[in-house]
Amino acid sequence: MAGLEQEINRLNRRGKSEWHPSNPYWFWVGGGLLMLFLAIDLSGLLGLLVFLALTALTHLQILLSDYIQHYGLQRLELPGGRLEPVAPYHSWNAPKGFSSYLMLNAPSHSEHHMHPDRHYDQLDTTAKVPTLPYSVPIMAMLAAVPAVWHRVMDKRAMKVMQAAQDRISQMPAREAQPAPQTTPASAPVTEEDEVDALIARVTAESGT
């Protein structure tokens, strides 16, 4: 629902209705319904049940992956009142050799967020970012036992967030404020420029 709301807002900003054909939810929901009908047509009720089971398993794996790779990490408020942009310390990495190759460097999660246009084989698996103590498959098994998971991860997450809070508290308020647009009209400062500059400062201070 939150994703649909964002897409509607995006369309409205462009002067388009939420029912406009460019709304990707037409494709996503329509594709899902088409697959349901195909499953029934090809294999009957059993095919439908198997398809639903596979989709449930897929969604659970995605949710578990998100839980593991973002656990305890959040964006903090900057001295200027704005939330900080996404930074390397907002994701857990787990570049553990074989499992990293097996998942196409997906455990290099911070790198993916910082460089979403970078091909998977170009992600830096040696970046100095918050790192899980074990590979993603092992962490997934630990996450299935909450008591063990909290014992392994809570202190690590608190340590990362405390370091992030310390860096932000030492940042002069003027550095966290949006830069005034005083540049010539030929080279306006966009919001993307401000965010990129802020990311560069936070990344430099975090030692990544």
Coordinates of C-alpha atoms in Angstrom, one line a residue:
M1 CA 0.0 0.0 0.0
A2 CA 2.9 2.4 0.8
G3 CA 4.4 1.6 -2.6
L4 CA 1.1 2.2 -4.4
E5 CA 0.8 5.5 -2.6
Q6 CA 4.3 6.6 -3.8
E7 CA 3.5 5.6 -7.4
I8 CA 0.2 7.6 -7.2
N9 CA 2.1 10.6 -5.8
R10 CA 4.7 10.3 -8.6
L11 CA 2.0 10.2 -11.3
N12 CA 0.1 13.2 -9.7
R13 CA 3.3 15.3 -9.7
R14 CA 3.5 14.6 -13.5
G15 CA -0.1 15.6 -13.9
K16 CA -1.4 12.1 -14.5
S17 CA -4.2 10.1 -12.9
E18 CA -3.6 7.1 -10.6
W19 CA -5.4 5.1 -13.3
H20 CA -2.9 6.1 -16.0
P21 CA -1.4 3.1 -17.9
S22 CA 2.1 4.0 -16.8
N23 CA 1.3 3.1 -13.2
P24 CA 3.4 -0.1 -12.8
Y25 CA 0.8 -1.6 -10.5
W26 CA -1.2 -2.4 -13.6
F27 CA 1.7 -4.6 -14.7
W28 CA 2.5 -6.1 -11.3
V29 CA -1.1 -6.9 -10.2
G30 CA -2.1 -8.0 -13.7
G31 CA 0.9 -10.2 -14.1
G32 CA 0.1 -11.9 -10.8
L33 CA -3.5 -12.5 -11.7
L34 CA -2.4 -13.9 -15.1
M35 CA 0.0 -16.3 -13.4
L36 CA -2.8 -17.5 -11.1
F37 CA -5.1 -18.3 -14.1
L38 CA -2.3 -20.0 -15.9
A39 CA -1.5 -22.2 -12.9
I40 CA -5.2 -23.2 -12.7
D41 CA -5.4 -23.8 -16.5
L42 CA -2.3 -25.9 -16.7
S43 CA -2.6 -27.9 -13.5
G44 CA -5.9 -27.3 -11.9
L45 CA -6.4 -26.7 -8.2
L46 CA -3.2 -28.5 -7.3
G47 CA -1.2 -26.2 -9.6
L48 CA -2.8 -23.1 -8.0
L49 CA -1.9 -24.4 -4.5
V50 CA 1.7 -25.1 -5.5
F51 CA 2.0 -21.7 -7.1
L52 CA 0.6 -19.9 -4.0
A53 CA 3.1 -21.9 -1.8
L54 CA 6.0 -20.9 -4.0
T55 CA 5.0 -17.2 -3.9
A56 CA 4.6 -17.4 -0.1
L57 CA 8.1 -18.9 0.2
T58 CA 9.5 -16.3 -2.1
H59 CA 8.0 -13.4 -0.1
L60 CA 9.1 -14.9 3.2
Q61 CA 12.7 -15.2 1.8
I62 CA 12.6 -11.5 0.7
L63 CA 11.3 -10.3 4.1
L64 CA 13.9 -12.4 5.9
S65 CA 16.6 -11.1 3.7
D66 CA 15.5 -7.5 4.4
Y67 CA 15.3 -8.2 8.1
I68 CA 18.8 -9.6 8.2
Q69 CA 20.5 -6.9 6.1
H70 CA 18.9 -3.9 7.8
Y71 CA 18.3 -5.1 11.3
G72 CA 18.7 -2.3 14.0
L73 CA 20.0 0.3 11.5
Q74 CA 18.1 3.4 10.7
R75 CA 18.5 6.9 9.3
L76 CA 19.1 9.6 12.0
E77 CA 18.0 13.2 12.1
L78 CA 20.7 15.7 11.1
P79 CA 21.4 18.9 13.1
G80 CA 19.5 20.8 10.4
G81 CA 16.3 18.8 11.0
R82 CA 16.4 16.7 7.9
L83 CA 16.9 12.9 7.9
E84 CA 20.3 11.8 6.7
P85 CA 20.5 10.3 3.3
V86 CA 21.2 6.6 2.8
A87 CA 24.7 5.9 3.9
P88 CA 27.0 2.8 3.9
Y89 CA 26.2 2.1 7.6
H90 CA 22.5 1.6 7.0
S91 CA 23.0 -1.9 5.7
W92 CA 24.7 -5.0 6.9
N93 CA 27.1 -6.7 4.5
A94 CA 28.2 -10.3 4.6
P95 CA 30.9 -10.8 1.9
K96 CA 31.7 -14.4 2.8
G97 CA 33.3 -15.9 -0.2
F98 CA 31.3 -18.8 -1.5
S99 CA 27.9 -17.6 -0.4
S100 CA 28.6 -14.2 -1.9
Y101 CA 29.4 -15.8 -5.3
L102 CA 26.3 -18.0 -4.9
M103 CA 24.1 -14.9 -4.4
L104 CA 25.8 -12.7 -7.1
N105 CA 27.4 -10.4 -4.5
A106 CA 23.9 -9.7 -2.9
P107 CA 25.6 -9.7 0.5
S108 CA 27.5 -6.5 -0.5
H109 CA 24.3 -4.7 0.4
S110 CA 25.7 -1.3 1.3
E111 CA 27.5 -1.1 -2.0
H112 CA 24.3 -1.9 -3.8
H113 CA 22.5 0.9 -2.0
M114 CA 25.3 3.4 -2.6
H115 CA 25.8 2.4 -6.2
P116 CA 22.5 1.0 -7.5
D117 CA 23.6 1.4 -11.1
R118 CA 26.8 -0.7 -10.6
H119 CA 26.8 -4.2 -12.0
Y120 CA 26.8 -7.0 -9.4
D121 CA 30.3 -8.2 -10.3
Q122 CA 31.6 -4.7 -9.8
L123 CA 30.4 -4.4 -6.2
D124 CA 33.3 -3.9 -3.7
T125 CA 33.2 -6.9 -1.3
T126 CA 36.0 -5.4 0.8
A127 CA 34.3 -2.1 1.7
K128 CA 34.6 -1.1 5.3
V129 CA 31.0 -1.2 6.3
P130 CA 28.9 -2.9 9.0
T131 CA 29.5 -6.6 8.5
L132 CA 27.5 -9.6 9.8
P133 CA 29.5 -12.1 11.8
Y134 CA 28.5 -15.0 9.5
S135 CA 27.3 -15.6 6.0
V136 CA 23.7 -14.7 5.0
P137 CA 22.5 -18.4 5.0
I138 CA 23.8 -18.9 8.5
M139 CA 22.3 -15.6 9.7
A140 CA 19.0 -16.6 8.2
M141 CA 19.0 -19.7 10.4
L142 CA 19.9 -17.6 13.5
A143 CA 17.1 -15.2 12.7
A144 CA 14.7 -18.1 13.0
V145 CA 15.6 -18.4 16.7
P146 CA 14.9 -14.9 18.1
A147 CA 16.7 -15.4 21.4
V148 CA 19.9 -16.4 19.6
W149 CA 19.5 -13.7 17.0
H150 CA 19.1 -10.9 19.6
R151 CA 22.1 -12.2 21.5
V152 CA 24.3 -12.1 18.4
M153 CA 23.0 -8.9 16.8
D154 CA 21.6 -6.4 19.3
K155 CA 25.0 -5.2 20.7
R156 CA 26.5 -5.0 17.2
A157 CA 23.6 -2.9 15.9
M158 CA 23.7 -0.6 18.9
K159 CA 27.4 -0.1 18.4
V160 CA 27.0 0.9 14.7
M161 CA 24.1 3.3 15.5
Q162 CA 26.0 4.9 18.4
A163 CA 29.0 5.5 16.1
A164 CA 26.6 7.1 13.6
Q165 CA 25.0 9.2 16.2
D166 CA 28.4 10.4 17.5
R167 CA 29.5 11.4 13.9
I168 CA 26.3 13.3 13.4
S169 CA 26.4 15.1 16.7
Q170 CA 29.9 16.3 15.9
M171 CA 28.8 17.6 12.5
P172 CA 28.3 21.4 12.4
A173 CA 24.7 22.3 11.8
R174 CA 25.6 24.4 8.8
E175 CA 27.1 21.3 7.1
A176 CA 23.8 19.4 7.5
Q177 CA 21.7 22.2 6.2
P178 CA 20.7 22.2 2.5
A179 CA 23.1 24.4 0.5
P180 CA 21.6 27.7 -0.5
Q181 CA 21.0 27.9 -4.3
T182 CA 23.2 30.9 -4.9
T183 CA 25.0 29.5 -7.9
P184 CA 24.5 31.0 -11.4
A185 CA 21.4 29.9 -13.3
S186 CA 23.5 28.0 -15.7
A187 CA 24.6 25.6 -13.0
P188 CA 21.7 25.3 -10.4
V189 CA 22.2 23.2 -7.3
T190 CA 19.7 20.5 -7.3
E191 CA 18.5 18.4 -4.3
E192 CA 20.4 15.5 -5.8
D193 CA 23.6 17.5 -5.7
E194 CA 23.0 18.3 -2.0
V195 CA 22.3 14.7 -1.1
D196 CA 25.4 13.5 -3.1
A197 CA 27.6 16.1 -1.2
L198 CA 26.1 15.0 2.1
I199 CA 26.6 11.3 1.4
A200 CA 30.2 12.1 0.5
R201 CA 30.8 13.9 3.8
V202 CA 29.1 11.2 5.9
T203 CA 31.0 8.4 4.0
A204 CA 34.3 10.2 4.5
E205 CA 33.7 10.6 8.2
S206 CA 32.7 6.9 8.6
G207 CA 36.0 5.8 7.1
T208 CA 34.5 4.0 4.1

